[in-house]
Amino acid sequence: MKLLVINGVNLNLTGRREQGVYGAESLDSINAYLAEYGKARGVQIDFYQSNIEGEICTALHNADGMYEGVVLNAGAFTHYSYAIRDAIAAVGVPVVEVHMSNVHARESFREKSVLTQVCKGEILGFGKNSYRLALESFLI
Ligand code: DQA
């Protein structure tokens, strides 16, 4: 099985920005943790990060037929990107939406996701383990 983890805008700064919300661990370190998790289960996990909305759409297009599933933390794009929403709807590959923080316990603008409706499911609030649980959802 091959799975793809996509991180969107500002998530390259994980470990440096708002440590009280997102923790002190870097995205590279989180990805290494997830890669180990996959390796132990015979799953190949690839990683992609971009701060550019259209590049995330292209990554979703390219994932179609290449991966059994995509785990997507779109960052703030989650709350307003109809382009990413339409890209998810356009492809056959199932996408699980992820957030490290509990977006419902934060600012009101974070309560709305324009992506959830076209995702297979959503996992949020568990820090780096949100990604792990989302990966696991493809294994059960
Ligand atoms: C986030 C939550 C978003 O609201 C925020 O814009 C992010 C990160 C999370 O992982 O909790 O950049 O997706």
PDB file of C-alpha atoms in Angstrom, residues 6 48 50 52-63 72 77 81-88 91:
ATOM      1  CA  ILE A   6       0.137  16.443   2.058  1.00  0.00           C
ATOM      2  CA  TYR A  48       4.593  16.654   0.167  1.00  0.00           C
ATOM      3  CA  SER A  50       3.511  23.427  -0.274  1.00  0.00           C
ATOM      4  CA  ILE A  52       0.877  27.368  -2.740  1.00  0.00           C
ATOM      5  CA  GLU A  53      -2.793  26.471  -3.180  1.00  0.00           C
ATOM      6  CA  GLY A  54      -2.524  25.415  -6.839  1.00  0.00           C
ATOM      7  CA  GLU A  55       0.436  23.154  -6.090  1.00  0.00           C
ATOM      8  CA  ILE A  56      -1.671  21.280  -3.563  1.00  0.00           C
ATOM      9  CA  CYS A  57      -4.383  20.873  -6.219  1.00  0.00           C
ATOM     10  CA  THR A  58      -1.754  19.487  -8.609  1.00  0.00           C
ATOM     11  CA  ALA A  59      -0.440  17.115  -5.924  1.00  0.00           C
ATOM     12  CA  LEU A  60      -3.988  15.806  -5.473  1.00  0.00           C
ATOM     13  CA  HIS A  61      -4.393  15.363  -9.253  1.00  0.00           C
ATOM     14  CA  ASN A  62      -1.099  13.478  -9.414  1.00  0.00           C
ATOM     15  CA  ALA A  63      -2.025  11.279  -6.439  1.00  0.00           C
ATOM     16  CA  LEU A  72      -4.305  16.134   3.981  1.00  0.00           C
ATOM     17  CA  PHE A  77      -6.605  26.694   3.119  1.00  0.00           C
ATOM     18  CA  SER A  81     -10.110  26.980  -0.566  1.00  0.00           C
ATOM     19  CA  TYR A  82     -12.821  25.960  -2.992  1.00  0.00           C
ATOM     20  CA  ALA A  83     -10.012  25.069  -5.412  1.00  0.00           C
ATOM     21  CA  ILE A  84      -8.662  22.372  -3.087  1.00  0.00           C
ATOM     22  CA  ARG A  85     -12.223  21.266  -2.335  1.00  0.00           C
ATOM     23  CA  ASP A  86     -12.904  20.832  -6.055  1.00  0.00           C
ATOM     24  CA  ALA A  87      -9.580  19.018  -6.579  1.00  0.00           C
ATOM     25  CA  ILE A  88     -10.531  16.483  -3.884  1.00  0.00           C
ATOM     26  CA  VAL A  91     -10.064  12.737  -8.038  1.00  0.00           C
TER      27      VAL A  91
END
